[in-house]
PDB file of C-alpha atoms in Angstrom:
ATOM      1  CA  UNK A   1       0.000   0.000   0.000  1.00  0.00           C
ATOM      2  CA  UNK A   2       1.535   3.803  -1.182  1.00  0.00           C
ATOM      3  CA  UNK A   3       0.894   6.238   1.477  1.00  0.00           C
ATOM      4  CA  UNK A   4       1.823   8.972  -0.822  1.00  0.00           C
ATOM      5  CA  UNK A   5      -1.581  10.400  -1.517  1.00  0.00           C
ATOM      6  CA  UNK A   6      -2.392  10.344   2.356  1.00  0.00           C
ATOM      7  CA  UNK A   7      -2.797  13.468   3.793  1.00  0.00           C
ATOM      8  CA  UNK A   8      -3.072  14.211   7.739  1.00  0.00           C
ATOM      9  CA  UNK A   9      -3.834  17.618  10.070  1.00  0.00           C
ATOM     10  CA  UNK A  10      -3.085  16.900  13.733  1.00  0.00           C
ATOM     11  CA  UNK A  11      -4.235  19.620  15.881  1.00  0.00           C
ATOM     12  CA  UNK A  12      -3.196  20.752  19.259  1.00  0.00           C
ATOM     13  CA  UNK A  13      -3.294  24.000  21.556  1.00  0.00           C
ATOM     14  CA  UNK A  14      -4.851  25.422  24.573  1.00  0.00           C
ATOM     15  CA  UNK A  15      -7.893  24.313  26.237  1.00  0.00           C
ATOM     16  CA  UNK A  16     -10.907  26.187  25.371  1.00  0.00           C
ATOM     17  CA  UNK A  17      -8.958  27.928  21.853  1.00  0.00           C
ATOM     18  CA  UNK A  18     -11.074  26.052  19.177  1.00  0.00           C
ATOM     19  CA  UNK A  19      -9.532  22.608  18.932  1.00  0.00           C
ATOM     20  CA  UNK A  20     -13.583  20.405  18.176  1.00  0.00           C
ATOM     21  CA  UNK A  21     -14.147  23.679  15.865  1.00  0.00           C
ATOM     22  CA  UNK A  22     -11.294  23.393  13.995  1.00  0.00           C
ATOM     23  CA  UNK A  23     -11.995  19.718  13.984  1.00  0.00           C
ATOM     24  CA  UNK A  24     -15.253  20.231  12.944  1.00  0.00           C
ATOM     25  CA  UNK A  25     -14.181  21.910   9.570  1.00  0.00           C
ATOM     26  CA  UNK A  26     -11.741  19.438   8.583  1.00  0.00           C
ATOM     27  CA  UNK A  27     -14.661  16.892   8.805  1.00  0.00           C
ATOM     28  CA  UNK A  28     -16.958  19.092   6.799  1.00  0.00           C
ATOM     29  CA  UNK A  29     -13.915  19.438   4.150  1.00  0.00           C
ATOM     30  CA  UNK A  30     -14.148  15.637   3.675  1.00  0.00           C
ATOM     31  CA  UNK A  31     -11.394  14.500   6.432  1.00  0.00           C
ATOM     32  CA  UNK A  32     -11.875  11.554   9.164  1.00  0.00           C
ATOM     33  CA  UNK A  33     -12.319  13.502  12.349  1.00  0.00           C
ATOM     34  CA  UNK A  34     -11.253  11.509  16.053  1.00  0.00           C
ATOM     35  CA  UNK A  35     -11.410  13.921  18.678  1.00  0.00           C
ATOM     36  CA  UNK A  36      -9.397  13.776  21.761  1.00  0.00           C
ATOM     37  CA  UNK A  37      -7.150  10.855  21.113  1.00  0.00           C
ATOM     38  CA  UNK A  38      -4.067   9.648  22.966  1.00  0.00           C
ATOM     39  CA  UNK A  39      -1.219  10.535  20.863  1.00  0.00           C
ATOM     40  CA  UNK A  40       0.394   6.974  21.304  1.00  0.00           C
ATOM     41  CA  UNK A  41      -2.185   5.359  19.428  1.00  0.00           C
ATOM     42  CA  UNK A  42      -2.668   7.825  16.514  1.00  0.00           C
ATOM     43  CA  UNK A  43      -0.619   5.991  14.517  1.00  0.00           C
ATOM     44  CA  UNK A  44      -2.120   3.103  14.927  1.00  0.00           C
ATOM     45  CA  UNK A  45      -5.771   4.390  14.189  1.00  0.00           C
ATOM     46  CA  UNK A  46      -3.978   5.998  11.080  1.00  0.00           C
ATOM     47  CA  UNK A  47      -2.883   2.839  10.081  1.00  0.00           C
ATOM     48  CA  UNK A  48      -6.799   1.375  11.096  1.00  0.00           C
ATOM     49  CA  UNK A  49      -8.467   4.039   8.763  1.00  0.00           C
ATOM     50  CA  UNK A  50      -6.422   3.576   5.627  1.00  0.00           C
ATOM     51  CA  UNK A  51      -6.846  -0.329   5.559  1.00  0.00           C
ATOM     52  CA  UNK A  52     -10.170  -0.048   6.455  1.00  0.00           C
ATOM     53  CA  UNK A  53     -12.940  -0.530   3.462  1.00  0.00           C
ATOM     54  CA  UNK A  54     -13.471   2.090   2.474  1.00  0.00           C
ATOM     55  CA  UNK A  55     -10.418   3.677   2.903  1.00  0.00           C
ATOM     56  CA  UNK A  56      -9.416   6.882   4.157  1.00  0.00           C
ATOM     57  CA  UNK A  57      -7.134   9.248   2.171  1.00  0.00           C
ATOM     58  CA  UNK A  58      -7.687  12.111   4.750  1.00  0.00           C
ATOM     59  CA  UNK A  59      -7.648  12.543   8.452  1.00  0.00           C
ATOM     60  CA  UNK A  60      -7.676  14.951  11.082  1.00  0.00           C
ATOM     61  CA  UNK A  61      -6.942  14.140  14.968  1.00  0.00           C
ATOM     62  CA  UNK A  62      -7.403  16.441  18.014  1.00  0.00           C
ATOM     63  CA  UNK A  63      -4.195  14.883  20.335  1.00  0.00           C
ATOM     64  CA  UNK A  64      -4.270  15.181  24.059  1.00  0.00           C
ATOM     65  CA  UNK A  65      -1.065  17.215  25.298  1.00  0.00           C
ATOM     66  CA  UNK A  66      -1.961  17.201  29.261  1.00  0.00           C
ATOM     67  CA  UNK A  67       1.570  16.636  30.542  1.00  0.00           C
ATOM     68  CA  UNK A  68       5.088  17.704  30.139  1.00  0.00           C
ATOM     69  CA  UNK A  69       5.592  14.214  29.258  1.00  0.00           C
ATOM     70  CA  UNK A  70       2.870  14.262  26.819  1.00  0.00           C
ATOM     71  CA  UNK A  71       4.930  16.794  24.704  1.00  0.00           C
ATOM     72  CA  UNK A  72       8.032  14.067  24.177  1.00  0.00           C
ATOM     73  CA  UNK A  73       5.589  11.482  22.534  1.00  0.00           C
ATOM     74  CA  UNK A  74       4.001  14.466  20.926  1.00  0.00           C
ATOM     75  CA  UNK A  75       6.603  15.063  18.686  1.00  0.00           C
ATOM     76  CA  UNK A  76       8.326  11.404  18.517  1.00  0.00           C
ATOM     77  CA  UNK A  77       4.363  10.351  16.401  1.00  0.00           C
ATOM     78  CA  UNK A  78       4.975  13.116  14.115  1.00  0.00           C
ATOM     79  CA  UNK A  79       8.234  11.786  13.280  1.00  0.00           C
ATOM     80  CA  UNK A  80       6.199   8.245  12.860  1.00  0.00           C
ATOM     81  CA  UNK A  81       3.792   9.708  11.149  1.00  0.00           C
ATOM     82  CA  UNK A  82       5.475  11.573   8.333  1.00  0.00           C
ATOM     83  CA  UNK A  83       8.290   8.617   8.034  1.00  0.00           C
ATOM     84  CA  UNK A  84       5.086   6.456   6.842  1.00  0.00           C
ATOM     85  CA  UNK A  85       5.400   8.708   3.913  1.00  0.00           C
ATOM     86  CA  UNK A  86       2.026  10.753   5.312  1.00  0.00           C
ATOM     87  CA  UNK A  87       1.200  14.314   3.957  1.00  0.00           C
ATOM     88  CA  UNK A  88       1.419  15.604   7.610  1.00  0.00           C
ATOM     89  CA  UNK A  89       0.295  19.315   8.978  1.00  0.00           C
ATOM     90  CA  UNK A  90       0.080  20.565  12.813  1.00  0.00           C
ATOM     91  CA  UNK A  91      -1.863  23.175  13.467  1.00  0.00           C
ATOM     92  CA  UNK A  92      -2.071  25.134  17.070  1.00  0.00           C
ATOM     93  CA  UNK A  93      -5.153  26.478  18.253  1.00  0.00           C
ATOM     94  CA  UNK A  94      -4.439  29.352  20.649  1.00  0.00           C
ATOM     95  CA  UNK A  95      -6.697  32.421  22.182  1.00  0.00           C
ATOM     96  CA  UNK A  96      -6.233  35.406  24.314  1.00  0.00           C
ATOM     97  CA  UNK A  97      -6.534  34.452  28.605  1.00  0.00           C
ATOM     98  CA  UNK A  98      -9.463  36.798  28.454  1.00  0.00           C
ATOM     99  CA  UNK A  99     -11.532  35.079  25.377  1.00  0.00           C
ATOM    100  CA  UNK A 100     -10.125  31.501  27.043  1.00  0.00           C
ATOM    101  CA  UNK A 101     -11.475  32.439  30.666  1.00  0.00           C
ATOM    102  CA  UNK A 102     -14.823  33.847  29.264  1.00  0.00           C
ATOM    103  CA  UNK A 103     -15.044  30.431  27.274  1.00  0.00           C
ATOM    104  CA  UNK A 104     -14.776  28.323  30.521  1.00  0.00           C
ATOM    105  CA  UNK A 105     -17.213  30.734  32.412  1.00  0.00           C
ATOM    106  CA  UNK A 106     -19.721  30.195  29.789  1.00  0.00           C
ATOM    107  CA  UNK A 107     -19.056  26.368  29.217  1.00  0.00           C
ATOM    108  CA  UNK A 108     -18.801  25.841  33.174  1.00  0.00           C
ATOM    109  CA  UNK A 109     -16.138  23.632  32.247  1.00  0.00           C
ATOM    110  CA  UNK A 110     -13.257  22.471  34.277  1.00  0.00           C
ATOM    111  CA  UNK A 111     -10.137  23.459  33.033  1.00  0.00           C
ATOM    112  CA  UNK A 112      -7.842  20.110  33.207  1.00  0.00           C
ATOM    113  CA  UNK A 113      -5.000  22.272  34.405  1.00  0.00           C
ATOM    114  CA  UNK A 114      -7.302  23.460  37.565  1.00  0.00           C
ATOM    115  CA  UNK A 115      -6.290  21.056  40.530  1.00  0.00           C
ATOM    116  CA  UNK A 116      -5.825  23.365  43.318  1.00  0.00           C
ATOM    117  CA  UNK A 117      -5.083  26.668  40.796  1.00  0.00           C
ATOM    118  CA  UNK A 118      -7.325  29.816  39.636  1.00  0.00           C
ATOM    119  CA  UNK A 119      -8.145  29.155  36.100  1.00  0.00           C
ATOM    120  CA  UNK A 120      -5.978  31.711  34.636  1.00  0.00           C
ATOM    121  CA  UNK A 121      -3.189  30.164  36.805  1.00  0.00           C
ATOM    122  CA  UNK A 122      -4.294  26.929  34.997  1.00  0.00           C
ATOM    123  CA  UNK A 123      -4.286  28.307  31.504  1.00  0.00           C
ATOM    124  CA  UNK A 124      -0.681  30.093  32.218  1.00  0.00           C
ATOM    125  CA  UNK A 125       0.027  26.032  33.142  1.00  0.00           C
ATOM    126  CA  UNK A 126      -0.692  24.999  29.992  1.00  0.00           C
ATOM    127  CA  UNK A 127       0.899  27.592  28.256  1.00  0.00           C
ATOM    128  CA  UNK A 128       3.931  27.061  29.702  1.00  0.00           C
ATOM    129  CA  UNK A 129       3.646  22.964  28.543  1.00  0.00           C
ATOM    130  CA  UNK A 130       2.658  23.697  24.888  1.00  0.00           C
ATOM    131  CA  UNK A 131       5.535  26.671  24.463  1.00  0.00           C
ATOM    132  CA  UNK A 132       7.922  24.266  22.660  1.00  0.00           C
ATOM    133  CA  UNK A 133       4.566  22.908  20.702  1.00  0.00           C
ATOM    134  CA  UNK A 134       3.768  25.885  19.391  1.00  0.00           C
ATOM    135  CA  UNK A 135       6.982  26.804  18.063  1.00  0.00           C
ATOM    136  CA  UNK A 136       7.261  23.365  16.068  1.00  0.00           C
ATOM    137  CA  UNK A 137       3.479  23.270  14.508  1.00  0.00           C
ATOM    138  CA  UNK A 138       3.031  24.792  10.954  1.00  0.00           C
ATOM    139  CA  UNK A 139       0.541  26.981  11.722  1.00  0.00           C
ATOM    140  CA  UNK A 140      -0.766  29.005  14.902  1.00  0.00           C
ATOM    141  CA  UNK A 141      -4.447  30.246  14.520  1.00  0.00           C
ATOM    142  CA  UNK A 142      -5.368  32.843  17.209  1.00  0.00           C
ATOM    143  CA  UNK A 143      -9.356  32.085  17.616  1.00  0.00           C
ATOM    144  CA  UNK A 144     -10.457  35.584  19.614  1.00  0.00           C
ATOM    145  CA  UNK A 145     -13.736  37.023  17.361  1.00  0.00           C
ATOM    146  CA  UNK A 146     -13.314  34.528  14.886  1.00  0.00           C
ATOM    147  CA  UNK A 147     -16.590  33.275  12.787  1.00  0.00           C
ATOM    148  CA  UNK A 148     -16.213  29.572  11.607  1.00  0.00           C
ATOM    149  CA  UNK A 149     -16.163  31.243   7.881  1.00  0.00           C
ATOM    150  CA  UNK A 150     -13.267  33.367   8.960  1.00  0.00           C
ATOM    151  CA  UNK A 151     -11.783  30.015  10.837  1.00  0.00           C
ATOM    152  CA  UNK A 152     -11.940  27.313   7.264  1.00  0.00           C
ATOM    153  CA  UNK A 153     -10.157  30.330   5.622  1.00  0.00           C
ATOM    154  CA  UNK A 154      -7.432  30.697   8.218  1.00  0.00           C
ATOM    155  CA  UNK A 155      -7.397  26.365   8.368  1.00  0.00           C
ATOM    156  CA  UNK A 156      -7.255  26.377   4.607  1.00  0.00           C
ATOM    157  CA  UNK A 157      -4.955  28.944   4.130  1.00  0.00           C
ATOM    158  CA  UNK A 158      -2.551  28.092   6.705  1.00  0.00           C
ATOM    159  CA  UNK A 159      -2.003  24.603   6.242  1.00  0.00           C
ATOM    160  CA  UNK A 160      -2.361  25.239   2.195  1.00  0.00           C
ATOM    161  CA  UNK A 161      -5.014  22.918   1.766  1.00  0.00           C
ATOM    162  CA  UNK A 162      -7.250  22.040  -1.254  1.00  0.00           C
ATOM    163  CA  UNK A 163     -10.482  23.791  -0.521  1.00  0.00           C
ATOM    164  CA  UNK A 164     -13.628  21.212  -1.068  1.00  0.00           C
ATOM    165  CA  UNK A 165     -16.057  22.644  -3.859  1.00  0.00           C
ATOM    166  CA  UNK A 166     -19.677  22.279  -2.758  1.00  0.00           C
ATOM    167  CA  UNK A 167     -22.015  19.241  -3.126  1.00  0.00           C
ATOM    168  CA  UNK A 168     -25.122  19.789  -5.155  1.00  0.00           C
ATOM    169  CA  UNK A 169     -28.004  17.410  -4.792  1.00  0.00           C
ATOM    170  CA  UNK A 170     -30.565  17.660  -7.472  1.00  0.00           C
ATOM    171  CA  UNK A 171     -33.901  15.805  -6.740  1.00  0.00           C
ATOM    172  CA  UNK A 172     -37.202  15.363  -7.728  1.00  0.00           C
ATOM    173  CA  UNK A 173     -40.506  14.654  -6.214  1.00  0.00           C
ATOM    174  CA  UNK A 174     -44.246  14.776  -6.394  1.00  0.00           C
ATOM    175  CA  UNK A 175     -46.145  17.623  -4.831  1.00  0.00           C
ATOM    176  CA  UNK A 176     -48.610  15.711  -4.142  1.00  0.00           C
ATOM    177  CA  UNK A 177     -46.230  13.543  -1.565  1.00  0.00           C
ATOM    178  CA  UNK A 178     -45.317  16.956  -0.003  1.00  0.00           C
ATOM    179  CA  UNK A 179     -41.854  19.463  -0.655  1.00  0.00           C
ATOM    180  CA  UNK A 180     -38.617  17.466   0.514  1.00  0.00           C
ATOM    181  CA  UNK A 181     -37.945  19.308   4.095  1.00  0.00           C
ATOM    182  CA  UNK A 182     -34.720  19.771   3.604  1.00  0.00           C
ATOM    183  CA  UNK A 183     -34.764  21.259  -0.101  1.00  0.00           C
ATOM    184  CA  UNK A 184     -32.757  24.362   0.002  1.00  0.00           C
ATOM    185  CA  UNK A 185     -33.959  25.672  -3.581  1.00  0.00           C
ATOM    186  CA  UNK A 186     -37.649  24.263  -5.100  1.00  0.00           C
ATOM    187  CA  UNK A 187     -38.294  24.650  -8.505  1.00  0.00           C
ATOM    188  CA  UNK A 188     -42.170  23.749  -9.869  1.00  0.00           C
ATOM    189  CA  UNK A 189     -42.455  22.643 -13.196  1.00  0.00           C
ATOM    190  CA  UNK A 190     -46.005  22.141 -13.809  1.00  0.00           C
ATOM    191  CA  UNK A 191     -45.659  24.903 -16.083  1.00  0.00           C
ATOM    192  CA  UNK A 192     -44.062  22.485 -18.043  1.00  0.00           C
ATOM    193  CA  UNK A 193     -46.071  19.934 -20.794  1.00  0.00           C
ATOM    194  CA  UNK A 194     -46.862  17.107 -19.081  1.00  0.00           C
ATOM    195  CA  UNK A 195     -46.066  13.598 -20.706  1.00  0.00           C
ATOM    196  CA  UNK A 196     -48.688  12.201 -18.731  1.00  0.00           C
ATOM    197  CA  UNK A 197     -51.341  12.499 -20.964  1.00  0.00           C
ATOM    198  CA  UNK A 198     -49.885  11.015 -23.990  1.00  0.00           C
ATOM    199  CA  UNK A 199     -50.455   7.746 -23.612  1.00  0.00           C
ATOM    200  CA  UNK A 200     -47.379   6.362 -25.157  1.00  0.00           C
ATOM    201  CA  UNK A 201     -45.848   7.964 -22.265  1.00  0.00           C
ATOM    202  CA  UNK A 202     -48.294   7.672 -19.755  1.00  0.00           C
ATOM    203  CA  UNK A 203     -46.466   4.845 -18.056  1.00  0.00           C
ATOM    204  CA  UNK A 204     -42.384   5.624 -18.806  1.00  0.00           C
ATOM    205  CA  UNK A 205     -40.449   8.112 -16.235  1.00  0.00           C
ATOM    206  CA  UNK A 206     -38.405  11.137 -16.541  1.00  0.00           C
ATOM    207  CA  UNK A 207     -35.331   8.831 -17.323  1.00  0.00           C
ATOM    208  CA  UNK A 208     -36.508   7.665 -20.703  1.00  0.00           C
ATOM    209  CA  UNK A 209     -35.646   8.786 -24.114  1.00  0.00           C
ATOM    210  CA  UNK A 210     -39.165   9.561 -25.441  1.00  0.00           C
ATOM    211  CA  UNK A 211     -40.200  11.304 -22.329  1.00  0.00           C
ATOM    212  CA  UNK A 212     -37.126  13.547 -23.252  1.00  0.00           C
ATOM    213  CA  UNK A 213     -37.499  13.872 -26.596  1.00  0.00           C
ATOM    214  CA  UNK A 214     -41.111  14.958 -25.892  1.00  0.00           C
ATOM    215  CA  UNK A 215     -40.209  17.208 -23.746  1.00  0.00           C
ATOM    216  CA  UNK A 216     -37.228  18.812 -25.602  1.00  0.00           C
ATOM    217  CA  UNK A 217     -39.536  19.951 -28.475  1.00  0.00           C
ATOM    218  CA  UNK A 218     -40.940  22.574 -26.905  1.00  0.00           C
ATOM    219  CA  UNK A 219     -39.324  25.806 -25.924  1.00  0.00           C
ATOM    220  CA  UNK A 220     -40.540  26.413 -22.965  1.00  0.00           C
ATOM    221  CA  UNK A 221     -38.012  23.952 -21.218  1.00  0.00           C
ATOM    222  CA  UNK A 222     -34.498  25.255 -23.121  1.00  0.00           C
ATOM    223  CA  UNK A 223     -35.815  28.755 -22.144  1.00  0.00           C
ATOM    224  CA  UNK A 224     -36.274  27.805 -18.567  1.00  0.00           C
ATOM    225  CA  UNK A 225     -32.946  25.840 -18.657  1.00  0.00           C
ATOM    226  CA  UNK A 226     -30.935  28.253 -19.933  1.00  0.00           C
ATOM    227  CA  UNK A 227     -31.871  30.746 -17.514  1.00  0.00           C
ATOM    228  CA  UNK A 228     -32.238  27.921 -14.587  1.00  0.00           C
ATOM    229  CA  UNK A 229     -28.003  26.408 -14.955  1.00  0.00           C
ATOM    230  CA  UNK A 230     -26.378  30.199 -14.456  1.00  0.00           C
ATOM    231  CA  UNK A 231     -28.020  30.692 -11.704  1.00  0.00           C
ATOM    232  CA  UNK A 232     -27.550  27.911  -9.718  1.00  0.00           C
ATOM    233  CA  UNK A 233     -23.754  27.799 -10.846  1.00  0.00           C
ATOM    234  CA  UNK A 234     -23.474  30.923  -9.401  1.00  0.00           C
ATOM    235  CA  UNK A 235     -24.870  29.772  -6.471  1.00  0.00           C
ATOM    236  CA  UNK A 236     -22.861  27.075  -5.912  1.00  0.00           C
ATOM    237  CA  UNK A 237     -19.616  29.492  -5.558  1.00  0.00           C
ATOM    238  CA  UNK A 238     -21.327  31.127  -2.818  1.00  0.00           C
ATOM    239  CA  UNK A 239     -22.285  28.340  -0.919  1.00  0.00           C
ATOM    240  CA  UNK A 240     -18.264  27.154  -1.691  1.00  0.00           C
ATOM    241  CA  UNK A 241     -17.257  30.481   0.301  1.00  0.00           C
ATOM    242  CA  UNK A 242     -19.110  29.238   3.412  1.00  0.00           C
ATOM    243  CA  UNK A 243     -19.558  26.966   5.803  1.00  0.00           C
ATOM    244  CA  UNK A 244     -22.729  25.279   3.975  1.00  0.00           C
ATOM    245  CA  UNK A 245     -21.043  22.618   1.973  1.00  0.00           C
ATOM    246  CA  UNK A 246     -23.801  20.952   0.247  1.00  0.00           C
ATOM    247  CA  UNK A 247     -26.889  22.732  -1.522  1.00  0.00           C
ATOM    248  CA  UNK A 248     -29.962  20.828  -2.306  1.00  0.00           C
ATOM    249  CA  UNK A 249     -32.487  21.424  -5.285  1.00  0.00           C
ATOM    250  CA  UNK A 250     -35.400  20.182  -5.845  1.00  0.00           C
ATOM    251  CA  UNK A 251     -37.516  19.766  -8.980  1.00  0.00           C
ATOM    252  CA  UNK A 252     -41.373  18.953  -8.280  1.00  0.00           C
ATOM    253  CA  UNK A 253     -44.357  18.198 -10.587  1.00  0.00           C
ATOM    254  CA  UNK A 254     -47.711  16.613  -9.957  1.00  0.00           C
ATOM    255  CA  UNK A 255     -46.872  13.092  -9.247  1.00  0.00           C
ATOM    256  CA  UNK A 256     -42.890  13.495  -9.502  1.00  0.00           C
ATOM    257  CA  UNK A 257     -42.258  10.556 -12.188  1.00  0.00           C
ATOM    258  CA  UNK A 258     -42.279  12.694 -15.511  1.00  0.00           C
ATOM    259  CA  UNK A 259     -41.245  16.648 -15.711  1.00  0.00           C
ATOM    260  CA  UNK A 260     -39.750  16.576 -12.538  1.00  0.00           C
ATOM    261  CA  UNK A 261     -37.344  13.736 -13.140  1.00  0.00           C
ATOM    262  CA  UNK A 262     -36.615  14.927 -16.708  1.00  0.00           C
ATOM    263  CA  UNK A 263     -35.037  18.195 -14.878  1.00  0.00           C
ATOM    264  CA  UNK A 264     -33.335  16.733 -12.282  1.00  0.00           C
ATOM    265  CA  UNK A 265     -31.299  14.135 -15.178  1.00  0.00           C
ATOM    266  CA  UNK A 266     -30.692  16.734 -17.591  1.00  0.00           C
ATOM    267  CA  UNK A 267     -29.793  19.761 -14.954  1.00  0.00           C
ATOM    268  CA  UNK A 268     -27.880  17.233 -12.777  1.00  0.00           C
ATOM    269  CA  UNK A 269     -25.747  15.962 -15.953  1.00  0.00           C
ATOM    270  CA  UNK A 270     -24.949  19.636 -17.064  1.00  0.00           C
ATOM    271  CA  UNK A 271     -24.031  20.680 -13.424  1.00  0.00           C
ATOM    272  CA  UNK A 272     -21.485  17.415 -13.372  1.00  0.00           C
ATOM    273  CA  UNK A 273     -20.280  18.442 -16.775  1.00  0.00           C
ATOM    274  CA  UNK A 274     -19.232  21.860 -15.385  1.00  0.00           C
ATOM    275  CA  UNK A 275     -17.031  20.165 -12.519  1.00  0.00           C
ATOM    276  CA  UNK A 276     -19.817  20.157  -9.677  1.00  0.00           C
ATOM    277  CA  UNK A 277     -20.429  17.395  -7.061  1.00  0.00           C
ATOM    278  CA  UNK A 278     -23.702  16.560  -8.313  1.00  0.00           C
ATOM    279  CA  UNK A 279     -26.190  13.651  -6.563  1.00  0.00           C
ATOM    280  CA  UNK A 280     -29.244  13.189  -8.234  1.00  0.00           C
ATOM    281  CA  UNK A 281     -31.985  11.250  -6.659  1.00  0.00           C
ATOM    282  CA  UNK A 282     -35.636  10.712  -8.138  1.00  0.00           C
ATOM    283  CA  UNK A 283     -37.734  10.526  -4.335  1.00  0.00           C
ATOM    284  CA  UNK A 284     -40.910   9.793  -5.978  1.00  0.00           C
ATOM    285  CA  UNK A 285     -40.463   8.086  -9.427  1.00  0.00           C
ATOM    286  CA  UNK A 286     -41.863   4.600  -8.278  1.00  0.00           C
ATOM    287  CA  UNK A 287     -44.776   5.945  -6.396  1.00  0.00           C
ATOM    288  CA  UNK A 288     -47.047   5.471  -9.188  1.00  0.00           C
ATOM    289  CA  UNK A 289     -47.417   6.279 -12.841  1.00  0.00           C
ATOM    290  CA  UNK A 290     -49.932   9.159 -12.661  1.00  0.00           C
ATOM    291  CA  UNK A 291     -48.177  12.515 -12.806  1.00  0.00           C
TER     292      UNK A 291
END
């Protein structure tokens, strides 16, 4: 097995700075998140996720760093790590002792540096562990006002990493089974002929060729095509500058087996053509042959 396309972000810092965030939008940009492991065994769980089926090309770990001892093994699994021939990055999380004691207040959290201490003697604890840390990570991302748009920049810009594009995931259904909940963008096409009513037709779907031949003859659907593809390109790099990764339209008609599913092929297929992430899935198409 070649480890060369493996890529891993290992992050670290104070308690309270961001770490789970951070986490967070590695997982959203497509990486394995584990939060809070030992750092003995993350090479070993490495290992675990790139022989698993299927395997993992990409994974972030939050490492504990609670002792000075801690900070030894620290950097002696980095050395494991990247002699496996892994794409490694560290990252440091780190905030002001104002914006970390506020966090804790909040939270109601117990800092694990607290036995005996003030929490801000606790945080100047931990400090004092991760100095050498710090220093030796690739990146440092100060977390005080920070949105979690403003934080995948700083993570993707820091470490230099490939920036996901966004998912779309073009549907259909039948309005008559209801609008999918979780539709970001619903487009009715009732205007549209309906295929229904021929009865050469009456009992084919969206998905075959004389449905969309039918269908293709009239102007009505280019016009609304052309107009429809732009749009939801544009979009798409919008949703790509945020922390929404996936976008989900919807095409409905009557019964959500002819017009609709003719849209969702043909707009999903162009949308793929132009380098999108495109799903497409037909909710309703077996529910019955009226549309």
């Amino acid at each position: 097995m070649s480890n060369t396309e493996i890529r891993c972000v290992v992050i670290t810092g104070l308690s309270g700075s961001g770490k789970t965030s951070a986490l967070n939008v590695l997982e959203d940009m497509g990486y394995y998140a584990a939060n809070n492991v030992p750092m003995e065994i993350v090479p070993e769980l490495i290992t675990l996720l790139i022989n698993k089926t299927p395997s993992c090309d990409k994974i972030a770990v939050v490492g504990n760093l609670h002792e000075e001892s801690d900070v030894s093994v620290f950097f002696s699994v980095l050395d494991k790590i990247k002699s496996n021939g892994i794409k490694l990055k560290t990252l440091f999380m780190n905030a002001s002792d104002e914006t970390i004691l506020r966090r804790y207040e909040t939270s109601r959290r117990r800092h694990y540096f607290a036995n005996g201490v003030a929490l801000l003697q606790a945080i100047a604890a931990e400090r004092n562990v991760l100095k050498v840390v710090k220093e030796k990570c690739d990146a440092e991302i100060m977390t005080d006002d920070i949105s979690l748009t403003g934080l995948r920049a700083l993570i993707t810009e820091n470490l230099m990493l490939e920036e996901t594009t966004s998912s779309i995931v073009v549907s259909s259904f039948g309005f008559k089974y209801g609008i999918p909940s979780d539709a970001d963008y619903v487009f009715d096409v009732r205007f549209l002929p309906n295929p229904n009513y021929i009865p050469e037709l009456h009992d084919l779907s969206g998905k075959d060729l004389p449905v969309r031949t039918y269908m293709e003859s009239f102007s009505s659907l280019s016009d609304f095509r052309d107009r429809l593809i732009p749009l939801v390109k544009y979009i798409s790099s919008v949703y790509s500058q945020t922390a929404k990764r996936q976008m989900h339209i919807a095409f409905g008609c009557t019964g959500g087996r002819h017009r609709s599913v003719m849209l969702a092929e043909t707009v999903g297929k162009m949308l793929a053509k132009s380098g999108c992430s495109v799903s497409i899935i037909h909710r309703d198409i077996d529910r019955g042959v009226s549309d």
